PDB file of C-alpha atoms in Angstrom:
ATOM      1  CA  MET A   1       0.175   0.208   0.302  1.00 69.00           C
ATOM      2  CA  PRO A   2       1.239   3.230  -0.932  1.00 83.00           C
ATOM      3  CA  SER A   3       2.343   5.383   1.893  1.00 92.00           C
ATOM      4  CA  GLN A   4       3.668   9.239   1.344  1.00 96.00           C
ATOM      5  CA  ARG A   5       4.529  12.107   3.854  1.00 98.00           C
ATOM      6  CA  ILE A   6       2.858  15.186   3.684  1.00 98.00           C
ATOM      7  CA  GLU A   7       2.748  18.432   5.707  1.00 98.00           C
ATOM      8  CA  PHE A   8       0.044  20.971   6.319  1.00 99.00           C
ATOM      9  CA  PRO A   9      -0.075  23.839   8.790  1.00 98.00           C
ATOM     10  CA  GLY A  10      -1.667  23.535  12.377  1.00 98.00           C
ATOM     11  CA  SER A  11      -4.009  24.993  14.728  1.00 97.00           C
ATOM     12  CA  GLN A  12      -1.052  27.289  16.048  1.00 96.00           C
ATOM     13  CA  GLY A  13       0.518  28.249  12.659  1.00 97.00           C
ATOM     14  CA  ASP A  14       3.267  25.573  12.774  1.00 98.00           C
ATOM     15  CA  THR A  15       4.180  22.921  10.362  1.00 99.00           C
ATOM     16  CA  LEU A  16       2.505  19.588  11.509  1.00 99.00           C
ATOM     17  CA  ALA A  17       4.078  16.394   9.418  1.00 99.00           C
ATOM     18  CA  GLY A  18       1.716  13.424   8.821  1.00 99.00           C
ATOM     19  CA  ARG A  19       1.503  10.406   6.826  1.00 99.00           C
ATOM     20  CA  LEU A  20      -0.952   9.270   3.911  1.00 98.00           C
ATOM     21  CA  ASP A  21      -1.570   5.846   3.669  1.00 98.00           C
ATOM     22  CA  THR A  22      -3.974   4.869   0.391  1.00 98.00           C
ATOM     23  CA  PRO A  23      -5.202   1.559  -1.523  1.00 96.00           C
ATOM     24  CA  ASP A  24      -3.420   0.765  -4.609  1.00 95.00           C
ATOM     25  CA  THR A  25      -6.576   1.826  -6.192  1.00 95.00           C
ATOM     26  CA  PRO A  26      -8.605   5.272  -5.595  1.00 95.00           C
ATOM     27  CA  PRO A  27     -10.066   5.249  -2.102  1.00 96.00           C
ATOM     28  CA  HIS A  28     -13.805   4.899  -1.557  1.00 94.00           C
ATOM     29  CA  ALA A  29     -13.643   6.936   1.628  1.00 95.00           C
ATOM     30  CA  TRP A  30     -10.943   8.800   3.989  1.00 97.00           C
ATOM     31  CA  ALA A  31     -10.073   9.190   7.955  1.00 98.00           C
ATOM     32  CA  VAL A  32      -7.656  10.873  10.232  1.00 99.00           C
ATOM     33  CA  PHE A  33      -5.980   9.266  12.618  1.00 98.00           C
ATOM     34  CA  ALA A  34      -4.992  11.101  16.205  1.00 98.00           C
ATOM     35  CA  HIS A  35      -2.298   9.190  18.247  1.00 97.00           C
ATOM     36  CA  CYS A  36      -1.913   8.853  21.710  1.00 96.00           C
ATOM     37  CA  PHE A  37      -0.831  11.031  24.278  1.00 95.00           C
ATOM     38  CA  THR A  38       3.221  12.184  23.504  1.00 93.00           C
ATOM     39  CA  CYS A  39       3.275   9.747  20.881  1.00 95.00           C
ATOM     40  CA  SER A  40       3.493   9.941  17.030  1.00 96.00           C
ATOM     41  CA  LYS A  41       1.941   9.006  14.069  1.00 98.00           C
ATOM     42  CA  ASP A  42       4.347   6.210  13.633  1.00 96.00           C
ATOM     43  CA  SER A  43       3.340   4.568  16.632  1.00 93.00           C
ATOM     44  CA  LYS A  44       2.407   0.691  16.125  1.00 88.00           C
ATOM     45  CA  ALA A  45      -1.402   1.437  16.622  1.00 90.00           C
ATOM     46  CA  ALA A  46      -1.157   4.158  14.221  1.00 94.00           C
ATOM     47  CA  ALA A  47       0.789   2.410  11.550  1.00 93.00           C
ATOM     48  CA  HIS A  48      -1.131  -1.203  11.482  1.00 91.00           C
ATOM     49  CA  ILE A  49      -4.532   0.528  11.357  1.00 90.00           C
ATOM     50  CA  ALA A  50      -3.814   2.627   8.869  1.00 94.00           C
ATOM     51  CA  ARG A  51      -2.645  -0.200   6.600  1.00 92.00           C
ATOM     52  CA  ALA A  52      -5.398  -2.225   7.206  1.00 90.00           C
ATOM     53  CA  LEU A  53      -7.640   0.719   6.372  1.00 92.00           C
ATOM     54  CA  ALA A  54      -5.448   0.959   3.296  1.00 94.00           C
ATOM     55  CA  GLU A  55      -6.068  -2.561   2.350  1.00 92.00           C
ATOM     56  CA  ALA A  56      -9.605  -2.049   2.625  1.00 90.00           C
ATOM     57  CA  GLY A  57      -9.972   0.903   0.576  1.00 93.00           C
ATOM     58  CA  VAL A  58      -9.847   3.721   3.081  1.00 94.00           C
ATOM     59  CA  GLY A  59      -7.206   6.623   2.878  1.00 97.00           C
ATOM     60  CA  VAL A  60      -5.977   7.485   5.727  1.00 98.00           C
ATOM     61  CA  LEU A  61      -4.108  10.641   7.236  1.00 99.00           C
ATOM     62  CA  ARG A  62      -2.171   9.935  10.429  1.00 99.00           C
ATOM     63  CA  PHE A  63      -0.273  12.914  11.804  1.00 99.00           C
ATOM     64  CA  ASP A  64       1.848  14.506  14.634  1.00 98.00           C
ATOM     65  CA  PHE A  65       0.421  16.808  17.182  1.00 98.00           C
ATOM     66  CA  THR A  66       2.259  20.430  17.409  1.00 98.00           C
ATOM     67  CA  GLY A  67       5.529  19.925  19.236  1.00 97.00           C
ATOM     68  CA  LEU A  68       5.602  15.947  18.698  1.00 97.00           C
ATOM     69  CA  GLY A  69       7.199  13.631  16.388  1.00 96.00           C
ATOM     70  CA  ASP A  70       8.265  15.270  12.873  1.00 98.00           C
ATOM     71  CA  SER A  71       5.859  18.198  13.150  1.00 98.00           C
ATOM     72  CA  GLY A  72       6.928  22.154  14.308  1.00 98.00           C
ATOM     73  CA  GLY A  73       6.104  23.464  17.384  1.00 98.00           C
ATOM     74  CA  ASP A  74       6.537  23.703  21.149  1.00 97.00           C
ATOM     75  CA  PHE A  75       4.831  21.018  22.876  1.00 97.00           C
ATOM     76  CA  ALA A  76       4.895  23.169  26.042  1.00 97.00           C
ATOM     77  CA  ASN A  77       2.702  25.481  24.339  1.00 97.00           C
ATOM     78  CA  THR A  78       0.107  23.034  23.534  1.00 97.00           C
ATOM     79  CA  HIS A  79      -2.947  21.432  25.146  1.00 98.00           C
ATOM     80  CA  PHE A  80      -6.035  19.332  24.350  1.00 98.00           C
ATOM     81  CA  SER A  81      -7.936  22.027  22.922  1.00 98.00           C
ATOM     82  CA  SER A  82      -4.876  22.637  20.570  1.00 98.00           C
ATOM     83  CA  ASN A  83      -4.757  18.818  19.607  1.00 98.00           C
ATOM     84  CA  VAL A  84      -8.669  19.162  18.598  1.00 99.00           C
ATOM     85  CA  ALA A  85      -7.837  22.046  16.564  1.00 99.00           C
ATOM     86  CA  ASP A  86      -4.807  20.111  14.913  1.00 99.00           C
ATOM     87  CA  LEU A  87      -7.081  17.446  14.314  1.00 99.00           C
ATOM     88  CA  VAL A  88      -9.806  19.748  12.796  1.00 99.00           C
ATOM     89  CA  ALA A  89      -6.790  21.312  10.747  1.00 99.00           C
ATOM     90  CA  ALA A  90      -5.831  17.514   9.646  1.00 99.00           C
ATOM     91  CA  ALA A  91      -9.453  17.089   8.667  1.00 99.00           C
ATOM     92  CA  ASP A  92      -9.445  20.471   6.639  1.00 99.00           C
ATOM     93  CA  TRP A  93      -6.469  19.719   4.652  1.00 99.00           C
ATOM     94  CA  LEU A  94      -7.660  16.226   4.090  1.00 99.00           C
ATOM     95  CA  ARG A  95     -11.030  17.588   2.548  1.00 98.00           C
ATOM     96  CA  THR A  96      -9.099  20.483   0.224  1.00 98.00           C
ATOM     97  CA  HIS A  97      -6.786  17.767  -1.169  1.00 98.00           C
ATOM     98  CA  HIS A  98      -7.997  14.475  -1.222  1.00 98.00           C
ATOM     99  CA  GLY A  99     -12.018  13.996   0.027  1.00 97.00           C
ATOM    100  CA  PRO A 100     -14.096  14.309   3.054  1.00 97.00           C
ATOM    101  CA  PRO A 101     -13.136  12.730   5.800  1.00 98.00           C
ATOM    102  CA  ALA A 102     -15.635  10.445   6.916  1.00 98.00           C
ATOM    103  CA  LEU A 103     -13.630   8.634   9.668  1.00 98.00           C
ATOM    104  CA  LEU A 104     -12.218   9.961  12.858  1.00 99.00           C
ATOM    105  CA  ILE A 105     -10.029   7.217  14.684  1.00 98.00           C
ATOM    106  CA  GLY A 106      -8.115   8.053  18.099  1.00 98.00           C
ATOM    107  CA  HIS A 107      -6.072   5.927  20.334  1.00 98.00           C
ATOM    108  CA  SER A 108      -5.975   7.286  24.150  1.00 97.00           C
ATOM    109  CA  LEU A 109      -6.249  10.988  24.487  1.00 98.00           C
ATOM    110  CA  GLY A 110      -6.007  11.004  20.777  1.00 98.00           C
ATOM    111  CA  GLY A 111      -9.282   9.080  21.118  1.00 99.00           C
ATOM    112  CA  ALA A 112     -10.760  11.818  23.478  1.00 99.00           C
ATOM    113  CA  ALA A 113      -9.874  14.522  21.078  1.00 99.00           C
ATOM    114  CA  VAL A 114     -11.643  13.030  18.396  1.00 99.00           C
ATOM    115  CA  LEU A 115     -14.944  12.619  20.300  1.00 99.00           C
ATOM    116  CA  ALA A 116     -14.071  16.313  20.846  1.00 99.00           C
ATOM    117  CA  ALA A 117     -13.451  17.196  17.164  1.00 99.00           C
ATOM    118  CA  ALA A 118     -16.324  15.080  15.645  1.00 99.00           C
ATOM    119  CA  HIS A 119     -19.196  18.086  15.723  1.00 98.00           C
ATOM    120  CA  ARG A 120     -16.348  20.411  14.136  1.00 98.00           C
ATOM    121  CA  VAL A 121     -15.730  17.342  10.875  1.00 98.00           C
ATOM    122  CA  PRO A 122     -19.329  17.654   9.542  1.00 97.00           C
ATOM    123  CA  ASP A 123     -18.308  14.932   7.103  1.00 96.00           C
ATOM    124  CA  CYS A 124     -17.571  12.422   9.620  1.00 98.00           C
ATOM    125  CA  VAL A 125     -20.283   9.766   9.727  1.00 98.00           C
ATOM    126  CA  ALA A 126     -17.919   7.200  12.092  1.00 98.00           C
ATOM    127  CA  VAL A 127     -15.746   7.536  15.203  1.00 99.00           C
ATOM    128  CA  ALA A 128     -13.630   5.051  16.713  1.00 98.00           C
ATOM    129  CA  THR A 129     -11.557   5.217  19.979  1.00 99.00           C
ATOM    130  CA  LEU A 130      -8.785   2.423  21.458  1.00 98.00           C
ATOM    131  CA  GLY A 131      -8.123   3.060  25.211  1.00 98.00           C
ATOM    132  CA  ALA A 132      -9.722   6.466  25.398  1.00 99.00           C
ATOM    133  CA  PRO A 133     -10.214   8.387  28.779  1.00 98.00           C
ATOM    134  CA  PHE A 134     -13.720   9.455  29.493  1.00 98.00           C
ATOM    135  CA  GLU A 135     -12.697  12.574  30.474  1.00 98.00           C
ATOM    136  CA  PRO A 136      -9.527  14.461  28.986  1.00 97.00           C
ATOM    137  CA  ALA A 137      -8.128  15.418  32.593  1.00 96.00           C
ATOM    138  CA  HIS A 138      -7.403  11.566  33.073  1.00 96.00           C
ATOM    139  CA  VAL A 139      -4.297  12.085  31.779  1.00 95.00           C
ATOM    140  CA  ALA A 140      -3.221  14.369  34.197  1.00 95.00           C
ATOM    141  CA  HIS A 141      -3.015  10.939  36.195  1.00 91.00           C
ATOM    142  CA  GLN A 142       0.186  10.171  34.410  1.00 91.00           C
ATOM    143  CA  LEU A 143       1.917  13.362  35.285  1.00 93.00           C
ATOM    144  CA  GLY A 144       2.251  12.183  38.663  1.00 91.00           C
ATOM    145  CA  ASP A 145       3.877  14.395  41.675  1.00 91.00           C
ATOM    146  CA  ALA A 146       4.500  17.014  39.239  1.00 94.00           C
ATOM    147  CA  VAL A 147       0.828  18.278  38.970  1.00 95.00           C
ATOM    148  CA  HIS A 148       1.745  19.775  42.473  1.00 94.00           C
ATOM    149  CA  SER A 149       4.841  21.632  40.831  1.00 95.00           C
ATOM    150  CA  ILE A 150       3.166  22.684  37.639  1.00 97.00           C
ATOM    151  CA  GLU A 151       0.297  24.405  39.694  1.00 96.00           C
ATOM    152  CA  ALA A 152       2.586  25.820  42.247  1.00 95.00           C
ATOM    153  CA  GLU A 153       5.101  26.929  40.103  1.00 96.00           C
ATOM    154  CA  GLY A 154       3.441  27.505  36.375  1.00 97.00           C
ATOM    155  CA  GLN A 155       5.495  24.571  34.709  1.00 96.00           C
ATOM    156  CA  ALA A 156       7.306  21.481  35.163  1.00 97.00           C
ATOM    157  CA  THR A 157       9.457  19.070  33.543  1.00 95.00           C
ATOM    158  CA  VAL A 158       7.703  15.239  33.497  1.00 95.00           C
ATOM    159  CA  GLN A 159       9.390  12.248  32.293  1.00 92.00           C
ATOM    160  CA  LEU A 160       7.010  10.759  29.651  1.00 88.00           C
ATOM    161  CA  GLY A 161       7.362   7.540  28.152  1.00 81.00           C
ATOM    162  CA  GLY A 162      11.416   7.953  28.952  1.00 85.00           C
ATOM    163  CA  ARG A 163      11.502  11.754  27.466  1.00 92.00           C
ATOM    164  CA  PRO A 164      11.377  14.762  29.299  1.00 95.00           C
ATOM    165  CA  PHE A 165       8.453  17.329  28.519  1.00 96.00           C
ATOM    166  CA  THR A 166       7.463  20.528  29.703  1.00 96.00           C
ATOM    167  CA  VAL A 167       4.132  20.770  30.923  1.00 97.00           C
ATOM    168  CA  ARG A 168       2.314  24.380  31.960  1.00 98.00           C
ATOM    169  CA  ARG A 169      -0.147  25.267  34.125  1.00 97.00           C
ATOM    170  CA  GLU A 170      -2.444  25.858  30.858  1.00 97.00           C
ATOM    171  CA  PHE A 171      -2.535  22.518  30.187  1.00 97.00           C
ATOM    172  CA  LEU A 172      -4.158  21.460  33.387  1.00 97.00           C
ATOM    173  CA  SER A 173      -6.409  24.196  33.248  1.00 97.00           C
ATOM    174  CA  ASP A 174      -7.531  23.220  29.810  1.00 97.00           C
ATOM    175  CA  LEU A 175      -7.749  19.740  30.657  1.00 96.00           C
ATOM    176  CA  ALA A 176     -10.457  20.973  33.467  1.00 91.00           C
ATOM    177  CA  GLY A 177     -13.030  22.821  31.187  1.00 87.00           C
ATOM    178  CA  GLN A 178     -13.876  20.118  28.871  1.00 96.00           C
ATOM    179  CA  ALA A 179     -17.621  19.257  28.766  1.00 96.00           C
ATOM    180  CA  GLN A 180     -16.902  15.698  27.320  1.00 98.00           C
ATOM    181  CA  GLU A 181     -19.901  13.891  28.630  1.00 98.00           C
ATOM    182  CA  ASP A 182     -22.263  16.668  26.603  1.00 98.00           C
ATOM    183  CA  ARG A 183     -19.902  15.908  23.472  1.00 98.00           C
ATOM    184  CA  ILE A 184     -20.440  12.055  23.501  1.00 99.00           C
ATOM    185  CA  HIS A 185     -23.963  12.210  24.423  1.00 98.00           C
ATOM    186  CA  ASN A 186     -24.562  14.314  21.170  1.00 98.00           C
ATOM    187  CA  LEU A 187     -21.768  12.908  19.344  1.00 98.00           C
ATOM    188  CA  GLN A 188     -24.547  12.118  16.537  1.00 97.00           C
ATOM    189  CA  ARG A 189     -22.137   9.636  14.891  1.00 98.00           C
ATOM    190  CA  SER A 190     -21.465   6.060  14.785  1.00 98.00           C
ATOM    191  CA  LEU A 191     -19.448   4.817  17.408  1.00 99.00           C
ATOM    192  CA  MET A 192     -17.208   2.189  18.402  1.00 99.00           C
ATOM    193  CA  VAL A 193     -15.172   1.753  21.353  1.00 99.00           C
ATOM    194  CA  LEU A 194     -12.268  -0.243  21.728  1.00 99.00           C
ATOM    195  CA  HIS A 195     -10.414  -0.829  25.023  1.00 99.00           C
ATOM    196  CA  ALA A 196      -8.273  -3.797  26.802  1.00 98.00           C
ATOM    197  CA  PRO A 197      -9.854  -4.971  30.188  1.00 98.00           C
ATOM    198  CA  LEU A 198      -6.391  -4.949  31.472  1.00 96.00           C
ATOM    199  CA  ASP A 199      -5.473  -1.666  30.504  1.00 97.00           C
ATOM    200  CA  ASN A 200      -3.416  -0.284  33.494  1.00 96.00           C
ATOM    201  CA  VAL A 201      -3.098   3.031  32.278  1.00 96.00           C
ATOM    202  CA  VAL A 202      -6.680   3.764  31.402  1.00 98.00           C
ATOM    203  CA  ASP A 203      -9.198   1.999  33.129  1.00 98.00           C
ATOM    204  CA  VAL A 204     -11.724  -0.088  31.065  1.00 98.00           C
ATOM    205  CA  ASP A 205     -14.624   1.841  33.095  1.00 98.00           C
ATOM    206  CA  ASN A 206     -13.469   4.704  31.189  1.00 98.00           C
ATOM    207  CA  ALA A 207     -14.838   2.525  28.056  1.00 99.00           C
ATOM    208  CA  ARG A 208     -17.950   1.710  29.712  1.00 99.00           C
ATOM    209  CA  ARG A 209     -18.540   5.679  30.777  1.00 99.00           C
ATOM    210  CA  ILE A 210     -18.032   6.493  27.313  1.00 99.00           C
ATOM    211  CA  PHE A 211     -20.226   3.486  25.633  1.00 99.00           C
ATOM    212  CA  MET A 212     -23.080   4.858  28.489  1.00 99.00           C
ATOM    213  CA  ALA A 213     -23.181   8.416  27.558  1.00 99.00           C
ATOM    214  CA  ALA A 214     -23.255   7.789  23.809  1.00 99.00           C
ATOM    215  CA  ARG A 215     -26.574   7.067  21.887  1.00 98.00           C
ATOM    216  CA  HIS A 216     -26.826   4.301  19.308  1.00 98.00           C
ATOM    217  CA  PRO A 217     -25.729   3.543  17.255  1.00 97.00           C
ATOM    218  CA  LYS A 218     -22.573   2.363  19.099  1.00 98.00           C
ATOM    219  CA  SER A 219     -20.605  -0.771  19.257  1.00 98.00           C
ATOM    220  CA  PHE A 220     -18.143  -2.281  22.248  1.00 98.00           C
ATOM    221  CA  ILE A 221     -15.068  -4.371  21.126  1.00 98.00           C
ATOM    222  CA  SER A 222     -13.156  -5.830  24.063  1.00 98.00           C
ATOM    223  CA  LEU A 223      -9.142  -5.792  23.153  1.00 98.00           C
ATOM    224  CA  ASP A 224      -8.459  -8.831  25.562  1.00 97.00           C
ATOM    225  CA  GLY A 225      -4.668  -9.650  26.574  1.00 96.00           C
ATOM    226  CA  ALA A 226      -3.621  -6.161  25.081  1.00 97.00           C
ATOM    227  CA  ASP A 227      -1.672  -3.723  26.835  1.00 96.00           C
ATOM    228  CA  HIS A 228      -2.850   0.072  26.806  1.00 96.00           C
ATOM    229  CA  LEU A 229      -0.638   0.942  23.510  1.00 93.00           C
ATOM    230  CA  LEU A 230      -1.491  -2.000  21.526  1.00 94.00           C
ATOM    231  CA  THR A 231       2.321  -2.903  21.839  1.00 90.00           C
ATOM    232  CA  ARG A 232       1.749  -6.403  20.241  1.00 91.00           C
ATOM    233  CA  ALA A 233       1.835  -6.389  16.672  1.00 87.00           C
ATOM    234  CA  GLU A 234      -1.029  -8.866  16.793  1.00 92.00           C
ATOM    235  CA  ASP A 235      -3.276  -6.539  19.127  1.00 93.00           C
ATOM    236  CA  ALA A 236      -2.902  -3.749  16.800  1.00 90.00           C
ATOM    237  CA  ARG A 237      -3.846  -5.809  13.605  1.00 89.00           C
ATOM    238  CA  TYR A 238      -6.844  -7.299  15.489  1.00 93.00           C
ATOM    239  CA  ALA A 239      -7.956  -3.598  16.485  1.00 94.00           C
ATOM    240  CA  ALA A 240      -7.231  -2.466  12.552  1.00 90.00           C
ATOM    241  CA  ALA A 241      -9.462  -5.542  11.127  1.00 91.00           C
ATOM    242  CA  VAL A 242     -12.254  -4.836  13.746  1.00 95.00           C
ATOM    243  CA  ILE A 243     -12.362  -1.168  12.822  1.00 94.00           C
ATOM    244  CA  ALA A 244     -12.012  -1.438   9.188  1.00 90.00           C
ATOM    245  CA  ALA A 245     -14.870  -4.004   9.462  1.00 93.00           C
ATOM    246  CA  TRP A 246     -17.247  -2.259  11.051  1.00 95.00           C
ATOM    247  CA  ALA A 247     -16.607   0.832   9.033  1.00 92.00           C
ATOM    248  CA  GLN A 248     -17.510  -0.510   5.739  1.00 90.00           C
ATOM    249  CA  ARG A 249     -21.158  -0.014   6.912  1.00 92.00           C
ATOM    250  CA  TYR A 250     -21.220   3.235   7.511  1.00 92.00           C
ATOM    251  CA  LEU A 251     -18.444   4.357   5.049  1.00 89.00           C
ATOM    252  CA  ALA A 252     -20.551   3.185   2.162  1.00 81.00           C
ATOM    253  CA  LYS A 253     -23.514   4.968   3.610  1.00 72.00           C
ATOM    254  CA  ALA A 254     -21.384   8.061   3.504  1.00 70.00           C
ATOM    255  CA  GLY A 255     -20.091   7.421  -0.415  1.00 62.00           C
TER     256      GLY A 255
END
């Protein structure tokens, strides 16, 4: 399946790096993938899901949020709302240059972002989340005791995934101001919630709360034996195959 590097302007004016995975024949639909917190477009989950959808005839844009991966900008200046705006910018670019983004997929905090962004992407008919928190503020747990330093001093350097990141007070205040339950209840898109029962980063109860808040049509898939990051290739491939099969029903209607 062809895969090409692309660039587009992000919500803060920085150049964002993306990768476009496409079928060998013209795509019958287009999707955008949002990666997990401090991850990148090249994570195993992102790569496997994009390729599986491409094999099913769907073109996928996966990209790095501002300040992460190959994208420009400073992570310290970002927050959940800027991630959502980056996602909308990616959807706008895809619509302008290739076709309407009918499917939004997000992993972990990226899952929360697609739930928040869907109402700003009018072409979107289906949303899939993997290991997503019910509330974006859940990600603050990953900051540990540094939260106190951030609140007291305005910012702190936090080790996430073995790398240092500067997190500012604005990041925390932005997380606290999200009306996520209302967004999920008023999603008005087909929803698939995928979550690992043994996820030790985002507890599976988050999936239950997302599912209960959403209206039909909605589906839940248990990723048995998987971890939060879908680090085993077979888990990422399974999630990809399920999303690809589920999405066809709704993408066909959109087309």
